[in-house]
Short mmCIF file of C-alpha atoms and ligand atoms in Angstrom, two decimals:
data_model
loop_
_atom_site.label_atom_id
_atom_site.label_comp_id
_atom_site.label_asym_id
_atom_site.label_seq_id
_atom_site.Cartn_x
_atom_site.Cartn_y
_atom_site.Cartn_z
CA MET A 419 -20.13 -3.34 -20.26
CA LYS A 420 -16.71 -4.85 -19.36
CA LYS A 421 -16.19 -5.76 -15.77
CA LEU A 422 -12.99 -5.98 -13.53
CA ARG A 423 -12.10 -9.54 -12.92
CA PHE A 424 -11.23 -9.77 -9.01
CA GLN A 425 -9.45 -12.87 -7.79
CA PRO A 426 -8.65 -13.53 -4.09
CA GLY A 427 -5.15 -12.82 -3.50
CA ARG A 428 -4.53 -11.04 -6.93
CA THR A 429 -3.72 -7.27 -6.91
CA LEU A 430 -5.15 -5.69 -10.08
CA VAL A 431 -3.02 -3.12 -11.82
CA CYS A 432 -4.68 0.00 -13.43
CA GLY A 433 -2.44 1.61 -16.14
CA ILE A 434 -2.60 5.45 -16.36
CA LEU A 435 -3.21 6.74 -19.75
CA ASN A 436 -2.95 10.50 -20.03
CA VAL A 437 -4.32 12.30 -22.93
CA THR A 438 -3.33 15.72 -21.44
CA PRO A 439 -0.70 18.00 -23.13
CA ASP A 440 0.56 19.14 -19.65
CA SER A 441 0.37 15.85 -17.53
CA PHE A 442 2.92 16.03 -14.69
CA SER A 443 4.32 12.75 -16.00
CA ASP A 444 4.38 11.38 -19.49
CA GLY A 445 3.31 14.85 -20.46
CA GLY A 446 2.70 15.45 -24.16
CA LYS A 447 4.08 12.04 -25.00
CA TRP A 448 0.82 10.69 -26.43
CA PRO A 449 -0.72 13.80 -27.97
CA SER A 450 -2.84 12.23 -30.80
CA ALA A 451 -5.64 9.68 -30.53
CA GLN A 452 -3.62 7.33 -32.46
CA ALA A 453 -0.53 7.51 -30.29
CA ALA A 454 -2.85 7.00 -27.23
CA VAL A 455 -4.28 3.82 -28.85
CA ALA A 456 -0.94 2.40 -29.09
CA ARG A 457 -0.13 3.16 -25.71
CA ALA A 458 -3.39 1.57 -24.34
CA LEU A 459 -2.70 -1.64 -26.33
CA GLU A 460 0.90 -1.58 -24.86
CA LEU A 461 -0.38 -1.14 -21.34
CA GLU A 462 -2.83 -4.00 -21.79
CA ALA A 463 0.09 -6.30 -23.28
CA GLN A 464 2.13 -5.27 -20.19
CA GLY A 465 -0.31 -6.77 -17.82
CA ALA A 466 -2.83 -4.00 -17.15
CA ASP A 467 -6.18 -5.24 -15.70
CA LEU A 468 -7.76 -1.91 -16.17
CA LEU A 469 -6.92 1.58 -18.10
CA ASP A 470 -7.61 4.91 -16.54
CA ILE A 471 -7.91 7.46 -19.33
CA GLY A 472 -7.85 11.19 -18.26
CA GLY A 473 -8.05 14.46 -20.16
CA GLU A 474 -7.93 16.96 -17.21
CA SER A 475 -4.73 17.06 -15.27
CA SER A 476 -5.59 16.87 -11.70
CA ARG A 477 -2.16 17.33 -10.32
CA PRO A 478 -1.91 19.61 -7.43
CA GLY A 479 -1.85 23.41 -8.48
CA SER A 480 -3.43 22.73 -11.93
CA ALA A 481 -6.38 24.60 -13.26
CA SER A 482 -9.56 22.91 -14.54
CA VAL A 483 -10.13 21.98 -18.19
CA ALA A 484 -13.17 23.23 -20.39
CA LEU A 485 -15.80 20.53 -21.30
CA GLU A 486 -15.23 21.00 -25.12
CA GLU A 487 -11.46 20.42 -24.68
CA GLU A 488 -11.85 17.42 -22.28
CA LYS A 489 -14.22 15.97 -25.03
CA ARG A 490 -11.66 16.56 -27.75
CA ARG A 491 -9.16 14.74 -25.85
CA VAL A 492 -10.97 11.66 -24.43
CA ILE A 493 -13.70 10.75 -26.76
CA PRO A 494 -11.90 10.00 -29.93
CA VAL A 495 -9.43 7.70 -28.05
CA LEU A 496 -12.46 5.95 -26.62
CA GLU A 497 -13.95 5.69 -29.92
CA ALA A 498 -10.59 4.34 -31.60
CA LEU A 499 -10.40 1.74 -28.76
CA ALA A 500 -13.76 0.34 -28.92
CA GLY A 501 -13.59 -3.40 -29.40
CA ARG A 502 -9.79 -3.48 -29.40
CA LEU A 503 -9.38 -4.05 -25.60
CA LYS A 504 -10.10 -6.94 -23.54
CA ILE A 505 -9.86 -5.14 -20.26
CA PRO A 506 -12.40 -2.35 -18.97
CA ILE A 507 -11.54 1.30 -19.18
CA SER A 508 -12.27 4.04 -16.50
CA VAL A 509 -12.62 7.62 -17.51
CA ASP A 510 -11.05 10.26 -15.07
CA THR A 511 -13.71 13.17 -15.01
CA CYS A 512 -15.93 15.04 -12.70
CA LYS A 513 -18.06 16.40 -15.55
CA PRO A 514 -21.42 14.60 -15.78
CA GLU A 515 -21.59 15.48 -19.53
CA LEU A 516 -18.30 13.91 -20.33
CA ALA A 517 -18.80 10.91 -18.20
CA LEU A 518 -22.19 10.01 -20.06
CA LEU A 519 -20.34 10.58 -23.47
CA ALA A 520 -17.30 8.48 -22.39
CA VAL A 521 -19.52 5.59 -21.42
CA LYS A 522 -21.42 5.94 -24.72
CA ALA A 523 -18.14 5.74 -26.40
CA GLY A 524 -17.01 2.53 -24.57
CA ALA A 525 -15.82 3.52 -21.00
CA ASP A 526 -16.98 1.01 -18.34
CA ILE A 527 -16.17 2.80 -15.12
CA ILE A 528 -16.33 6.70 -14.03
CA ASN A 529 -13.29 7.82 -11.88
CA ASP A 530 -14.50 10.95 -10.10
CA ILE A 531 -11.52 12.49 -7.96
CA THR A 532 -14.28 14.72 -6.44
CA GLY A 533 -15.78 11.61 -5.02
CA PHE A 534 -19.32 11.94 -6.67
CA ILE A 535 -20.32 14.80 -4.48
CA SER A 536 -22.43 16.29 -7.39
CA PRO A 537 -25.75 14.48 -7.62
CA ALA A 538 -25.47 14.90 -11.45
CA MET A 539 -22.34 12.52 -11.24
CA ILE A 540 -24.20 9.93 -9.30
CA GLU A 541 -27.11 10.21 -11.80
CA ALA A 542 -24.45 9.71 -14.75
CA ALA A 543 -23.17 6.55 -13.04
CA ALA A 544 -26.57 5.27 -12.42
CA ALA A 545 -28.09 6.15 -15.76
CA SER A 546 -25.28 4.77 -17.72
CA GLY A 547 -24.76 1.47 -15.70
CA ALA A 548 -21.08 2.19 -15.30
CA GLY A 549 -19.02 1.39 -12.39
CA ALA A 550 -17.62 4.28 -10.00
CA ILE A 551 -14.24 5.00 -8.49
CA VAL A 552 -14.98 7.21 -5.52
CA MET A 553 -12.00 9.33 -4.54
CA HIS A 554 -11.31 11.42 -1.35
CA MET A 555 -9.99 14.94 -1.68
CA GLN A 556 -9.68 17.67 0.73
CA GLY A 557 -10.23 21.15 -0.92
CA GLU A 558 -9.58 21.52 -4.78
CA PRO A 559 -6.62 20.83 -7.05
CA ARG A 560 -5.56 24.35 -7.42
CA THR A 561 -5.20 24.96 -3.55
CA MET A 562 -5.40 21.59 -1.81
CA GLN A 563 -1.65 21.24 -0.92
CA ALA A 564 -1.43 24.50 0.85
CA ALA A 565 -1.77 23.35 4.53
CA PRO A 566 -4.06 20.28 4.67
CA VAL A 567 -5.46 19.57 8.31
CA TYR A 568 -7.12 16.47 9.83
CA ARG A 569 -7.98 15.32 13.34
CA ASP A 570 -7.61 11.63 12.27
CA VAL A 571 -6.94 11.50 8.36
CA VAL A 572 -8.01 7.80 8.08
CA ALA A 573 -11.17 8.18 10.01
CA GLU A 574 -12.23 11.26 7.97
CA VAL A 575 -11.36 9.65 4.66
CA LYS A 576 -13.24 6.42 5.70
CA ALA A 577 -16.35 8.34 6.87
CA PHE A 578 -16.51 10.45 3.54
CA LEU A 579 -15.97 7.15 1.34
CA ALA A 580 -18.58 5.14 3.37
CA GLU A 581 -21.10 7.95 3.11
CA ARG A 582 -20.52 8.38 -0.70
CA ALA A 583 -20.68 4.55 -1.21
CA ALA A 584 -23.93 4.61 0.54
CA ALA A 585 -25.24 7.38 -1.65
CA LEU A 586 -24.16 5.77 -4.98
CA ALA A 587 -25.61 2.10 -3.93
CA LYS A 588 -28.75 3.92 -3.21
CA ALA A 589 -28.97 5.38 -6.49
CA GLY A 590 -28.44 1.94 -8.00
CA VAL A 591 -24.84 1.92 -8.81
CA LYS A 592 -23.35 -1.58 -8.63
CA ASP A 593 -19.73 -1.65 -8.98
CA ILE A 594 -18.36 0.92 -6.41
CA ILE A 595 -14.62 1.07 -5.77
CA LEU A 596 -13.18 3.35 -2.98
CA ASP A 597 -9.83 5.29 -3.28
CA PRO A 598 -8.22 7.51 -0.34
CA GLY A 599 -6.85 10.01 -2.80
CA ILE A 600 -3.13 9.88 -1.94
CA GLY A 601 -1.66 13.51 -2.44
CA PHE A 602 -5.09 15.29 -2.89
CA GLY A 603 -5.16 17.53 0.16
CA LYS A 604 -2.80 15.42 2.13
CA ASN A 605 0.71 16.04 3.45
CA ILE A 606 3.54 13.38 3.55
CA ALA A 607 2.45 11.90 7.16
CA HIS A 608 -1.18 12.00 6.03
CA ASN A 609 -0.22 9.91 2.93
CA LEU A 610 1.74 7.40 4.73
CA GLU A 611 -0.71 6.70 7.49
CA LEU A 612 -3.34 6.20 4.82
CA VAL A 613 -1.26 3.49 3.15
CA ALA A 614 -0.32 2.06 6.45
CA ARG A 615 -4.09 1.97 7.76
CA LEU A 616 -5.48 0.99 4.46
CA ALA A 617 -7.25 -2.04 5.99
CA GLU A 618 -9.63 0.36 7.61
CA ILE A 619 -10.69 1.82 4.26
CA ARG A 620 -11.28 -1.76 3.20
CA SER A 621 -13.37 -2.68 6.10
CA ILE A 622 -16.05 -0.42 4.57
CA GLY A 623 -16.62 -3.60 2.15
CA CYS A 624 -15.78 -2.28 -1.37
CA PRO A 625 -12.75 -2.97 -3.26
CA VAL A 626 -9.94 -0.31 -2.86
CA MET A 627 -7.91 1.49 -5.39
CA LEU A 628 -4.63 2.99 -4.40
CA GLY A 629 -2.87 5.78 -6.51
CA VAL A 630 0.75 6.39 -5.32
CA SER A 631 2.49 6.26 -8.80
CA ARG A 632 5.42 8.77 -8.85
CA LYS A 633 3.72 10.95 -6.45
CA LYS A 634 5.53 13.92 -4.53
CA PHE A 635 5.64 12.11 -1.12
CA ILE A 636 7.69 9.41 -2.77
CA GLY A 637 10.16 12.09 -4.17
CA ALA A 638 10.26 13.63 -0.83
CA LEU A 639 11.28 10.31 0.90
CA ALA A 640 13.48 8.91 -1.59
CA GLY A 641 14.55 11.68 -3.90
CA GLY A 642 14.22 11.95 -7.61
CA GLU A 643 11.95 13.78 -10.14
CA THR A 644 8.69 12.25 -11.50
CA GLY A 645 10.52 9.75 -13.86
CA GLU A 646 12.71 8.59 -11.31
CA ARG A 647 10.42 7.31 -8.61
CA LEU A 648 9.84 3.75 -9.66
CA SER A 649 11.48 2.00 -6.66
CA GLY A 650 9.53 4.32 -4.33
CA THR A 651 6.19 3.62 -6.11
CA ILE A 652 6.74 -0.23 -6.12
CA ALA A 653 7.54 -0.19 -2.27
CA ALA A 654 4.22 1.93 -1.74
CA CYS A 655 2.31 -0.47 -3.92
CA VAL A 656 3.72 -3.52 -2.18
CA ALA A 657 2.96 -1.91 1.23
CA GLY A 658 -0.65 -0.94 -0.10
CA ALA A 659 -1.25 -4.42 -1.44
CA ALA A 660 -0.24 -6.16 1.77
CA ASN A 661 -2.76 -3.74 3.57
CA GLY A 662 -5.57 -4.57 1.39
CA ALA A 663 -5.45 -2.54 -1.74
CA ASP A 664 -7.53 -4.45 -4.57
CA ILE A 665 -6.19 -2.12 -7.48
CA ILE A 666 -2.98 -0.07 -7.83
CA ARG A 667 -3.17 2.80 -10.40
CA VAL A 668 0.27 3.13 -11.86
CA HIS A 669 2.28 4.57 -14.74
CA ASP A 670 4.77 1.90 -14.84
CA VAL A 671 2.53 -1.26 -15.54
CA LEU A 672 5.26 -3.81 -16.45
CA GLU A 673 7.31 -3.11 -13.50
CA CYS A 674 4.34 -2.88 -11.01
CA ARG A 675 2.75 -6.21 -12.47
CA LYS A 676 5.88 -8.08 -11.91
CA ALA A 677 6.15 -6.64 -8.31
CA MET A 678 2.54 -7.61 -7.56
CA LEU A 679 3.13 -11.24 -8.93
CA VAL A 680 5.79 -11.63 -6.22
CA ALA A 681 4.16 -9.72 -3.54
CA ASP A 682 0.82 -11.58 -3.99
CA ALA A 683 2.70 -14.87 -4.17
CA ILE A 684 4.31 -14.27 -0.65
CA ARG A 685 1.10 -13.16 0.88
CA SER A 686 -0.58 -16.32 -0.35
CA ALA A 687 1.96 -18.73 0.77
CA GLY A 688 1.75 -17.11 4.26
CA LYS A 689 -2.13 -17.95 4.42
CA LYS A 690 -1.82 -21.58 3.33
CA TRP A 691 -2.83 -24.43 5.70
CA PRO A 692 -1.18 -25.78 7.84
CA PHE A 693 -0.52 -22.41 9.39
CA ASP A 694 3.08 -21.71 10.68
CA GLY A 695 3.99 -25.23 9.62
CA HIS A 696 1.96 -26.84 12.51
CA SER A 697 -0.83 -29.32 12.35
CA PRO A 698 -4.09 -28.00 13.92
C1 LIG B 308 0.83 14.29 -6.59
C2 LIG B 308 1.37 14.05 -7.72
C3 LIG B 308 -0.51 14.23 -6.29
C4 LIG B 308 0.53 13.55 -8.89
C5 LIG B 308 -1.43 13.89 -7.45
C6 LIG B 308 -0.80 13.52 -8.81
C7 LIG B 308 -5.39 9.52 -8.76
C8 LIG B 308 -6.45 9.65 -9.70
C9 LIG B 308 -4.94 10.95 -10.16
C10 LIG B 308 -5.64 8.64 -7.59
C11 LIG B 308 -7.73 7.90 -8.50
C12 LIG B 308 -1.64 11.95 -10.24
C13 LIG B 308 -6.98 10.91 -11.72
C14 LIG B 308 -2.64 11.96 -11.36
N1 LIG B 308 -4.59 10.29 -8.95
N2 LIG B 308 -7.52 8.94 -9.56
N3 LIG B 308 -6.12 10.59 -10.50
N4 LIG B 308 -6.86 7.89 -7.50
N5 LIG B 308 -8.83 7.30 -8.40
N6 LIG B 308 -1.73 13.26 -9.52
O1 LIG B 308 -4.80 8.59 -6.71
O2 LIG B 308 -0.82 11.00 -10.17
S1 LIG B 308 -4.24 12.20 -11.09
#
């Protein structure tokens, strides 16, 4: 089982590997297993620290995919990648059967956008020895963007993630990563507040993943269709890293890796002794 290599002051980059024919971005670009393998190797060469492979499009408004179809999309890619990557792979699924098959085929981490609310998903992580990425979502993908309501979005997301992390830890899951689920049952103000107050999510004590890449709130603020949102994506990733994100989940690995090299170097320079240029 490959592990993520966290280092103090270094923001990790998770590259998105879509194997859905209908993905909102990069859709249908990598239809076959062979093309997905080539893309995975490219993302690793571009500096990805983790790859997230998903066969069920979870964009707002999308319908769910049958287990057999999800298997057909994901498992051959994992099998073809076995032994060819140095970095770990997470599998984006909320189906326990698929999660178990994926870990057998070489996945190291289970990324569940429903936050392991299903006991069978907790059991899949515990039994397989895989890590877990726990994401917060209000509602379900088909309807979640209708009119999301919170009293305090950060407090509610934090309470959910802390409770799920405790349940996973109790079941014996070791490597737990928390994710506020940007865009999943949240309006623009909710998304911005979650990035701005990410330190409160980080204070639970687990590493935090942030997924802002090409999302709708970036288009709403800066304009552009999904393929034209790189500048806004980088701005949100830099802000997220400054506020405690340990991993950013992105489509554009090369560009975001370079942005993190600069952002991380600046943050680390600000932390070096002597503080503020004065002697103690
Ligand atoms: C708006 C536009 C809203 C696109 C959602 C999307 C995340 C994730 C996705 C995330 C984790 C996407 C599978 C792709 N987003 N997993 N998955 N965190 N852990 N959807 O933010 O960008 S779906």
